[in-house]
mmCIF file of C-alpha atoms in Angstrom:
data_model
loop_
_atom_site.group_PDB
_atom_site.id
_atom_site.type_symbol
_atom_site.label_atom_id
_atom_site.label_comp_id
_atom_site.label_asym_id
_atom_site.label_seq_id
_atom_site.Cartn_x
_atom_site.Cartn_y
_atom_site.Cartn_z
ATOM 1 C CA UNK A 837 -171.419 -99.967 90.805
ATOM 2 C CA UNK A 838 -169.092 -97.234 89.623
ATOM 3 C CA UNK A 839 -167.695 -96.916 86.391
ATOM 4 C CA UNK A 840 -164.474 -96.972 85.783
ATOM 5 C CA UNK A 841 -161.686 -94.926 83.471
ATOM 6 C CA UNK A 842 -158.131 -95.288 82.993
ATOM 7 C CA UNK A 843 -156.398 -91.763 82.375
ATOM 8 C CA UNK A 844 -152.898 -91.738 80.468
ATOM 9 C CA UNK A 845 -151.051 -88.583 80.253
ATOM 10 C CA UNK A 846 -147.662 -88.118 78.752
ATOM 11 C CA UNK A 847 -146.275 -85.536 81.087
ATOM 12 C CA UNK A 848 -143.862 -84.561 78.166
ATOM 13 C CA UNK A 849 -146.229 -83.546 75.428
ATOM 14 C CA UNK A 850 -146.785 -80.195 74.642
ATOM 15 C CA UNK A 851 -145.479 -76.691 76.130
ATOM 16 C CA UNK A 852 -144.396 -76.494 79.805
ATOM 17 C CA UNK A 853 -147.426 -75.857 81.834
ATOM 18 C CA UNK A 854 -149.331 -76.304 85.287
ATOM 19 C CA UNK A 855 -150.804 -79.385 85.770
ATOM 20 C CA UNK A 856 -153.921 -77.675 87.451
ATOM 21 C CA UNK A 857 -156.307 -78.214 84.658
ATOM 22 C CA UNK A 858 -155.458 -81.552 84.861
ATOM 23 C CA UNK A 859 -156.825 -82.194 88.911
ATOM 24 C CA UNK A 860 -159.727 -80.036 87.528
ATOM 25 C CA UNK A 861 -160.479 -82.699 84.758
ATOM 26 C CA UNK A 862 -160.038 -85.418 87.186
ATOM 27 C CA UNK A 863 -162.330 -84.156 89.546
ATOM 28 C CA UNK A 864 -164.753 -83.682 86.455
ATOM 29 C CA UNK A 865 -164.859 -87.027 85.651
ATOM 30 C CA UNK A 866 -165.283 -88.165 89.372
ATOM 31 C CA UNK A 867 -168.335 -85.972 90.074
ATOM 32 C CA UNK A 868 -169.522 -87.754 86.603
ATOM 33 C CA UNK A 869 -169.522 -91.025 88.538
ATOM 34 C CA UNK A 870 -166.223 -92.535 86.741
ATOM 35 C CA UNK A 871 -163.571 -94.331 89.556
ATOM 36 C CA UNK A 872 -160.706 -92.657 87.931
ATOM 37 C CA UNK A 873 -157.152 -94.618 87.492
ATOM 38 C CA UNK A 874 -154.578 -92.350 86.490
ATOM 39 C CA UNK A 875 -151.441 -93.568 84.695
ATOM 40 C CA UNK A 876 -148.123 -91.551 83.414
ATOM 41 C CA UNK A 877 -146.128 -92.564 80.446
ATOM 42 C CA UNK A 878 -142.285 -93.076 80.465
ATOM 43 C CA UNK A 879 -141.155 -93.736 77.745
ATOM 44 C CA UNK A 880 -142.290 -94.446 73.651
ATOM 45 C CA UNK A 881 -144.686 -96.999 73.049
ATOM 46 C CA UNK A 882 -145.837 -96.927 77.039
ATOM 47 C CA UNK A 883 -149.075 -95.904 76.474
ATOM 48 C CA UNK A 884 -149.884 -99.025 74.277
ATOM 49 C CA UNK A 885 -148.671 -101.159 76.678
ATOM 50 C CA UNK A 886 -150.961 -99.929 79.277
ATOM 51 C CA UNK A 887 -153.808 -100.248 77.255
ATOM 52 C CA UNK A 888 -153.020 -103.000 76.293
ATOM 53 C CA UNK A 889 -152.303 -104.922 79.795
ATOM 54 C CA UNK A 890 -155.165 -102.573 81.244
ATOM 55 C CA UNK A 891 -157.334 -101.479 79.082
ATOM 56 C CA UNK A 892 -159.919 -104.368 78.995
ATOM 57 C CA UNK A 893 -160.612 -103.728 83.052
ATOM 58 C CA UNK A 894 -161.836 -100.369 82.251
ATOM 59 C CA UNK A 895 -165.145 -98.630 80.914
ATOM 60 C CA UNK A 896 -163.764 -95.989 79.324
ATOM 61 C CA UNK A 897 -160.342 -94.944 78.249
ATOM 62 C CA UNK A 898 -159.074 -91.388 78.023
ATOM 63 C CA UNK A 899 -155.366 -89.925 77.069
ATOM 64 C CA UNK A 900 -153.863 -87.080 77.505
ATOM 65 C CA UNK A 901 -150.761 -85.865 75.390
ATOM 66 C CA UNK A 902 -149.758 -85.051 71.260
ATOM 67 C CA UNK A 903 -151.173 -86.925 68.896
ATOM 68 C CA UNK A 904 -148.435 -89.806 69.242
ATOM 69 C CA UNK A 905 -150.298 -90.519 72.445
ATOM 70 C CA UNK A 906 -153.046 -90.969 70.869
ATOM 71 C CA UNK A 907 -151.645 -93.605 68.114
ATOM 72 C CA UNK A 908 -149.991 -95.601 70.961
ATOM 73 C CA UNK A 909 -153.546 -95.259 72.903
ATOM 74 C CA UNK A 910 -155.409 -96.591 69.442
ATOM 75 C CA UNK A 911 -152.301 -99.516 68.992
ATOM 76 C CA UNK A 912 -153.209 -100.842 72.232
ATOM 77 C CA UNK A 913 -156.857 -100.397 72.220
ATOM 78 C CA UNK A 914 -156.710 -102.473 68.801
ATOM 79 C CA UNK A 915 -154.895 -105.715 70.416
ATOM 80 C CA UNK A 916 -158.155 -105.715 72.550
ATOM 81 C CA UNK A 917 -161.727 -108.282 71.870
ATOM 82 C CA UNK A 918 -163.599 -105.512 72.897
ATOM 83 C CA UNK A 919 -161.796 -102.354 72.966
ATOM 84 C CA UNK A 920 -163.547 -99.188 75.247
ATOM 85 C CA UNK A 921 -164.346 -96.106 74.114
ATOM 86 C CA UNK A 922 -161.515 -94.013 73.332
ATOM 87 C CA UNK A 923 -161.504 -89.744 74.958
ATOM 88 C CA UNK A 924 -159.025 -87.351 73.919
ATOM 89 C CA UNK A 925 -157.279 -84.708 75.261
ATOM 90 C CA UNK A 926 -155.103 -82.788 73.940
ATOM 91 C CA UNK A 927 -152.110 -81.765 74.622
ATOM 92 C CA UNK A 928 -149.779 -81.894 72.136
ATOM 93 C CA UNK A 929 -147.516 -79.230 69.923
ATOM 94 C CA UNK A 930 -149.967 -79.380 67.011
ATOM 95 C CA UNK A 931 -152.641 -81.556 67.671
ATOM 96 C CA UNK A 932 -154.007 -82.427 64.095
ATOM 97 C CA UNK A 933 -156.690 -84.808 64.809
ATOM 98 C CA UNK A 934 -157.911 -82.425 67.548
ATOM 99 C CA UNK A 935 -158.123 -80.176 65.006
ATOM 100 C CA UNK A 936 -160.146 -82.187 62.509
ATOM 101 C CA UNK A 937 -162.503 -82.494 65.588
ATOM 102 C CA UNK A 938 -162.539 -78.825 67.135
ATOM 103 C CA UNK A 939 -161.462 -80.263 70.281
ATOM 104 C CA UNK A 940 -160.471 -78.249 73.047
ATOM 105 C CA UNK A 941 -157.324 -78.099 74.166
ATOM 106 C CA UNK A 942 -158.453 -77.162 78.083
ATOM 107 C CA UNK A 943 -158.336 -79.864 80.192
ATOM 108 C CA UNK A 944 -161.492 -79.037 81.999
ATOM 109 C CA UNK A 945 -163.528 -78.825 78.860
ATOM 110 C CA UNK A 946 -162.071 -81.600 76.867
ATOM 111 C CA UNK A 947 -162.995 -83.745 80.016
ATOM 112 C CA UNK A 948 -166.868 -81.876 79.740
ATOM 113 C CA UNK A 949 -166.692 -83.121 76.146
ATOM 114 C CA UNK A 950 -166.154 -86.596 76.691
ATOM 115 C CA UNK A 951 -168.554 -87.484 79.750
ATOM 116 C CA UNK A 952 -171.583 -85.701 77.562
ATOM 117 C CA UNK A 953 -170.162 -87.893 74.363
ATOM 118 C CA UNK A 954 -172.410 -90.870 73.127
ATOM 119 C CA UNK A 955 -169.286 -91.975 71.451
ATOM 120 C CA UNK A 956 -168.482 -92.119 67.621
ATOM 121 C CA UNK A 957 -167.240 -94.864 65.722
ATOM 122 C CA UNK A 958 -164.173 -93.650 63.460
ATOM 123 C CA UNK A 959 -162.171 -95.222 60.710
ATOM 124 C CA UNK A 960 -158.552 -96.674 61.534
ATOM 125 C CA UNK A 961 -155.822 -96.858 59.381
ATOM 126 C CA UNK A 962 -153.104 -99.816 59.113
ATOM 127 C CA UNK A 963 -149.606 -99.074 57.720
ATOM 128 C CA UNK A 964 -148.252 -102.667 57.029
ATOM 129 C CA UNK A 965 -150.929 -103.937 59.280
ATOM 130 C CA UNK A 966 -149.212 -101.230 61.974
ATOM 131 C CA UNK A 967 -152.617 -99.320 63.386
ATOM 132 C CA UNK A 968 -152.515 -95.128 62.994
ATOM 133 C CA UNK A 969 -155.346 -92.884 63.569
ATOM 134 C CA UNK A 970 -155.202 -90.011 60.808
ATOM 135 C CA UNK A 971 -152.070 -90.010 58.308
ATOM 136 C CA UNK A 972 -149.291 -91.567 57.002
ATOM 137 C CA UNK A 973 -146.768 -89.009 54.721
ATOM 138 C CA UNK A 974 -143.614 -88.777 52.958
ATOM 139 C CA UNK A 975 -140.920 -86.730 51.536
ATOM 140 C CA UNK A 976 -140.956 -82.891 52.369
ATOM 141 C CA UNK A 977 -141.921 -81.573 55.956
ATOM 142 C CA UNK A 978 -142.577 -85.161 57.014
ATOM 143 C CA UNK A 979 -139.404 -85.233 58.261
ATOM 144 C CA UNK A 980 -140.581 -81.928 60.350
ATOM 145 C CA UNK A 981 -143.018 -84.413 62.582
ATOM 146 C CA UNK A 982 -140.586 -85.876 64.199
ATOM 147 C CA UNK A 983 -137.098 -84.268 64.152
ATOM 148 C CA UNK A 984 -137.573 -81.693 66.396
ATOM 149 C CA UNK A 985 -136.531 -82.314 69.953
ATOM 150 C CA UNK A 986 -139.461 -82.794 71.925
ATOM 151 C CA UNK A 987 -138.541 -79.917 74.111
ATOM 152 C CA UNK A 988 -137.862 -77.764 71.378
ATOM 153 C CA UNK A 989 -141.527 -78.648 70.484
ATOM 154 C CA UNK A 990 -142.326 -77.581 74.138
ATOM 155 C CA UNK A 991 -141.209 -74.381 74.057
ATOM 156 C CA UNK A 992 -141.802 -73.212 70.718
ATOM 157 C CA UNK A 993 -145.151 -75.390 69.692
ATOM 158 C CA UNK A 994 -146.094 -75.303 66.095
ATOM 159 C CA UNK A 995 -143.228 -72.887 65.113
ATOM 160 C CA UNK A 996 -141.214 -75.977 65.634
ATOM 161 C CA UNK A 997 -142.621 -78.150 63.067
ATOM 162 C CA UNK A 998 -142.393 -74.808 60.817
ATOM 163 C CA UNK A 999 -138.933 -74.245 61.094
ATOM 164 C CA UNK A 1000 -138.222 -77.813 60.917
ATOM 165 C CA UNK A 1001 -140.061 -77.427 57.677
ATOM 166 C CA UNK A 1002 -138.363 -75.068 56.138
ATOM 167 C CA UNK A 1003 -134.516 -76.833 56.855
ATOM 168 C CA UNK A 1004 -136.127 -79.742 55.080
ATOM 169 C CA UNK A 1005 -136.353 -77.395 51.928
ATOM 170 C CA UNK A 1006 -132.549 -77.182 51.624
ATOM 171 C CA UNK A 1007 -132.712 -81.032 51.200
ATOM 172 C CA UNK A 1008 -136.143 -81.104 49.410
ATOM 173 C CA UNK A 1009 -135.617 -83.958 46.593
ATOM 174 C CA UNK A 1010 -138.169 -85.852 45.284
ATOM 175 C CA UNK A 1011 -139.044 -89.387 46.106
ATOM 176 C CA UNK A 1012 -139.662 -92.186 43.018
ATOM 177 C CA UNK A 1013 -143.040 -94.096 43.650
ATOM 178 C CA UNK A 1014 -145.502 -95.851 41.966
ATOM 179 C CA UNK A 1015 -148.960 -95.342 44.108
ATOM 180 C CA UNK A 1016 -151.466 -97.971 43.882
ATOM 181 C CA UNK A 1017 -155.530 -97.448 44.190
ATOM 182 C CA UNK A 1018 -158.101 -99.673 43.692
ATOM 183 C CA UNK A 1019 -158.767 -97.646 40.145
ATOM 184 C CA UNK A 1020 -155.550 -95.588 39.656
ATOM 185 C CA UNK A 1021 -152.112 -96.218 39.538
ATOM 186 C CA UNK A 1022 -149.834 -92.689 39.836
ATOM 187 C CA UNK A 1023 -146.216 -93.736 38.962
ATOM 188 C CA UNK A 1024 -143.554 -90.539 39.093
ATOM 189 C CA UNK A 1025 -141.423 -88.567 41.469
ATOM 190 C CA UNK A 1026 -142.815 -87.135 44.309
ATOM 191 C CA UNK A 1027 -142.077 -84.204 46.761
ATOM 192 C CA UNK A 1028 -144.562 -84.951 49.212
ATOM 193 C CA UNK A 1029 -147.174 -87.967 49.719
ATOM 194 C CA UNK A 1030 -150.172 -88.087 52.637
ATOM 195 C CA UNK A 1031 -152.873 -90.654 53.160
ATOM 196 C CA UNK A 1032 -154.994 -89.306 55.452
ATOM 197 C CA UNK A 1033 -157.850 -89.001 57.430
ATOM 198 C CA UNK A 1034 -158.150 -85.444 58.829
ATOM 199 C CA UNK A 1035 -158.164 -82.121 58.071
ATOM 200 C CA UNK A 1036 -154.820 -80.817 59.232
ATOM 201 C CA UNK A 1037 -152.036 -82.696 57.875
ATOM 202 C CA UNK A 1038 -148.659 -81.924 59.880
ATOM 203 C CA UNK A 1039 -149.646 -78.462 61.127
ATOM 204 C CA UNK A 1040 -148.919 -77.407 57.843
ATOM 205 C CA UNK A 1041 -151.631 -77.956 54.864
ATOM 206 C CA UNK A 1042 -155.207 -77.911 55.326
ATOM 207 C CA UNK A 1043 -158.152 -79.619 53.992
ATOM 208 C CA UNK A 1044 -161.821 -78.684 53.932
ATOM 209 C CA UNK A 1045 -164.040 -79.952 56.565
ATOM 210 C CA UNK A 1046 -166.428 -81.021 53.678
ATOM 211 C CA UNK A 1047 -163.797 -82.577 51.914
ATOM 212 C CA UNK A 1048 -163.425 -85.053 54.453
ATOM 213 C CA UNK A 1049 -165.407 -87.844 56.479
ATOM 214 C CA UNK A 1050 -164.153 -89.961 59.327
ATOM 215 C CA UNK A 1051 -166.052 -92.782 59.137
ATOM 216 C CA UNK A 1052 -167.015 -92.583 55.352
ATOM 217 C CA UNK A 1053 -164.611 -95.793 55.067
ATOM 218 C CA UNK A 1054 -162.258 -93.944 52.851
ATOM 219 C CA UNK A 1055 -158.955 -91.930 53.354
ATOM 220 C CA UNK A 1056 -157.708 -88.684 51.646
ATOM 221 C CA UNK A 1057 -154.798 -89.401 48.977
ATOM 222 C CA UNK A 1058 -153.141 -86.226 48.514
ATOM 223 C CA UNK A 1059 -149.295 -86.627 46.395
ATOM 224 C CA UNK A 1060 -147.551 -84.031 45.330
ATOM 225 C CA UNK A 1061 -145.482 -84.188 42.229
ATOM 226 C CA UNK A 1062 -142.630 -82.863 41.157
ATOM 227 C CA UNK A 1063 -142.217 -80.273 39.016
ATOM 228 C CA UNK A 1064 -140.539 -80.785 35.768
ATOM 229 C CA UNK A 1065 -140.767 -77.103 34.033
ATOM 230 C CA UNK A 1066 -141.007 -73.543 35.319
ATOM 231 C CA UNK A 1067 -144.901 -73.719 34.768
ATOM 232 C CA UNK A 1068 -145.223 -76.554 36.472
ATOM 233 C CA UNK A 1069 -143.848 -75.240 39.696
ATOM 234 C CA UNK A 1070 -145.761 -71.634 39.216
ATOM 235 C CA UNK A 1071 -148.616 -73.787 39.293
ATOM 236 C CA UNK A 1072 -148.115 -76.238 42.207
ATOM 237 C CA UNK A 1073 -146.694 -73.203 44.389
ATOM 238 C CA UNK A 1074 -150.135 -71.450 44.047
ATOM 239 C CA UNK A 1075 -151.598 -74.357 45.049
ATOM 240 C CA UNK A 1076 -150.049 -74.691 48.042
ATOM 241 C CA UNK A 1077 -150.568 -70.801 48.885
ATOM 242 C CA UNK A 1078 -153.958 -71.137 48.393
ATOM 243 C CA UNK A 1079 -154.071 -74.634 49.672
ATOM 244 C CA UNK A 1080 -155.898 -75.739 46.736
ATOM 245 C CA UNK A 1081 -155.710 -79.318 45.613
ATOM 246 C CA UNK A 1082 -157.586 -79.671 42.981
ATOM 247 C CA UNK A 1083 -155.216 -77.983 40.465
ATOM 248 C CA UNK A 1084 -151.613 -77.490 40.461
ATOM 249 C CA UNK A 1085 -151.010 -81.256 39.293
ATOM 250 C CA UNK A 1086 -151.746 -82.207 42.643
ATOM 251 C CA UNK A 1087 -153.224 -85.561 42.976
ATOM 252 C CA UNK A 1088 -156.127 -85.799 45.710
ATOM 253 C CA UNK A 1089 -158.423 -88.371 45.885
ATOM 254 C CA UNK A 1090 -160.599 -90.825 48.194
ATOM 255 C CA UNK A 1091 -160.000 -94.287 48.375
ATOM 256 C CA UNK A 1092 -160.228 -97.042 50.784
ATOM 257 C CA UNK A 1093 -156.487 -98.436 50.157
ATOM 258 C CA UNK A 1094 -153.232 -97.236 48.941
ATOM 259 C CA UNK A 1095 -149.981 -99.409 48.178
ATOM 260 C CA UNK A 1096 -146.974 -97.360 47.468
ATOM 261 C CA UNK A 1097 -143.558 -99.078 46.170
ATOM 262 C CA UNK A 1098 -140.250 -97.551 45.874
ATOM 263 C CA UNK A 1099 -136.894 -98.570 44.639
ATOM 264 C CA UNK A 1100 -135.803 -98.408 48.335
ATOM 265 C CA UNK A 1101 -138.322 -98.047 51.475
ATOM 266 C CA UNK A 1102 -137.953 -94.061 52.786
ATOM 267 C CA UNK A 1103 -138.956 -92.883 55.619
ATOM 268 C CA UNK A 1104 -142.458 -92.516 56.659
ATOM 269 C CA UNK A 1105 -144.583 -90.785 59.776
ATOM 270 C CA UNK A 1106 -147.107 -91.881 61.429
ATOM 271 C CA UNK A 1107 -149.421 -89.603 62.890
ATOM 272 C CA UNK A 1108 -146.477 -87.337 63.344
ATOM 273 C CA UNK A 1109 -144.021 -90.052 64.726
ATOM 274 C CA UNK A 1110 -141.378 -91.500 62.716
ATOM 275 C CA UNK A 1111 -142.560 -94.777 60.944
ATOM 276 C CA UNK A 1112 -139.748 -97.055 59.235
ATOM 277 C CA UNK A 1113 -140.565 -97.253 55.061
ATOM 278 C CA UNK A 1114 -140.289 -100.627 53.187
ATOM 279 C CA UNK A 1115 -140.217 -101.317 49.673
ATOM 280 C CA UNK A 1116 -143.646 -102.069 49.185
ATOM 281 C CA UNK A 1117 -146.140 -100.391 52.061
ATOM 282 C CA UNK A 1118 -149.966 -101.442 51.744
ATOM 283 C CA UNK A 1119 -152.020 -98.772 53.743
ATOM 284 C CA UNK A 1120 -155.487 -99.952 54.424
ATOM 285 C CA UNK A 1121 -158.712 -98.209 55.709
ATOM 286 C CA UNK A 1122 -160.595 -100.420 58.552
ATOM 287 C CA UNK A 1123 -164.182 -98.921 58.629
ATOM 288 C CA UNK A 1124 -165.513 -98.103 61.807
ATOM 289 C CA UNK A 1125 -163.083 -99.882 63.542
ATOM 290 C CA UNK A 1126 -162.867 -98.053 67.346
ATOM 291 C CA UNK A 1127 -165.275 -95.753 69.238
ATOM 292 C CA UNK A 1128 -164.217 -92.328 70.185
ATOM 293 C CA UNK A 1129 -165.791 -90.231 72.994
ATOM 294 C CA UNK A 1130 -165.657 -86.900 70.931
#
């Protein structure tokens, strides 16, 4: 009996392109022995419904698109008993958990990737018990994730989210919180807050490979203060040069659950799509929660 994979691409993710690569991967996975079903998004949230409604029929599960496809693939796949294994490709304007990864970005070999995968059991993160696959941010450039137009994004790829960036610096203010871990509690102004669970955090800071594990349990808490004296802003601008977060007065640390309160909710994103803030948000690490084909 054949197996069986659902395909869901979101034709309007990433830069204007030929769809070629895309038969090519399709014709990969059939001569792999897969009975492929393909499926097009139309609108936000679309992809979680399919998987949702269709996802338990099928042995494997594989979407195509930013990584916004991917949360709405991973929201679905986590209203299932027994969710399938989970392929990427990407095909987004930045692409940050690809990136964690080294995934390819060609159809053809992202498909090559998958069918040779054993699968991989990652971490998944819950934002007020809403499921997200690599980070939750605030304050500045989170804002970048999600205002550009998505054809904007298209045509310009990660410039977009840079020059988003840098408008956001003419309204850069920082953000009262107090911040929650199991050990610490951080309570200040902040200019930028991540919890996270890659290496590439909006297109825009980096982490080291070493510095983080995907299925260690734990997420990266990375907060960025703000600066009360010249010093203090000499120092946290070199460590954002040098992407360096262990000085600066940058707070980084690992921890398995973060709740962060505010005097008023702010806006959040969620693995680069805009997420509604609350008062009080409770992020939570579920350990080896869904398998990825990687």
């Amino acid at each position: 009996m054949a197996k069986t994979l659902l395909l869901i691409v979101n034709p309007r993710a990433g830069r204007t392109r030929s769809m070629a690569p895309m038969f090519d991967a399709v014709a990969h996975f059939c001569e792999a022995g897969y009975l492929v079903s393909v499926r097009r998004t139309a609108y936000p949230g679309h992809a979680a419904e399919i998987v949702e409604e269709e996802g338990r029929h099928f042995d494997r599960i594989v979407c195509c698109g930013g990584d916004g496809t991917l949360n709405e693939a991973v929201r679905g796949a986590m209203t299932l008993d027994s969710p399938p294994p989970l392929g990427y490709i990407p095909g987004g304007s930045t692409n940050d958990f690809a990136a964690s990864l080294s995934l390819s970005s060609d159809p053809v070999q992202a498909a090559e990737r998958i069918t040779a995968s054993g699968g991989k059991t990652l971490d998944v993160g819950t934002f007020n018990g809403r499921p997200f696959v690599y980070v939750a941010s605030f304050g500045a450039f989170t804002r970048a994730s999600y205002a550009a137009p998505q054809s904007i994004k298209n045509d310009l790829g990660h410039l977009a989210y840079i020059l988003e960036g840098v408008r956001d610096l003419s309204t850069l203010r920082p953000y009262p919180a107090t911040v929650t871990t199991e050990e610490e509690i951080f309570d200040g102004e902040f200019l930028f807050g991540a919890v996270t669970n890659a290496t590439s955090v909006g297109g825009l800071m980096k982490l080291q490979k070493e510095q983080v594990v995907l299925d260690d349990g734990l997420f990266e808490l990375l907060l960025i203060p703000n600066p009360t004296s010249a010093l203090e802003l000499q120092e946290l601008i070199r460590a954002l040069v040098l992407q360096d977060f262990t000085g600066g007065g940058v707070v980084f640390r690992h921890v398995p659950a973060v709740t962060v309160e505010t005097p008023e909710g702010f806006p959040w994103t969620l693995d680069g799509e805009y997420g509604s803030g609350a008062e009080k948000v409770e992020i939570r690490n579920l350990p080896r929660r869904l398998e990825f084909l990687l």
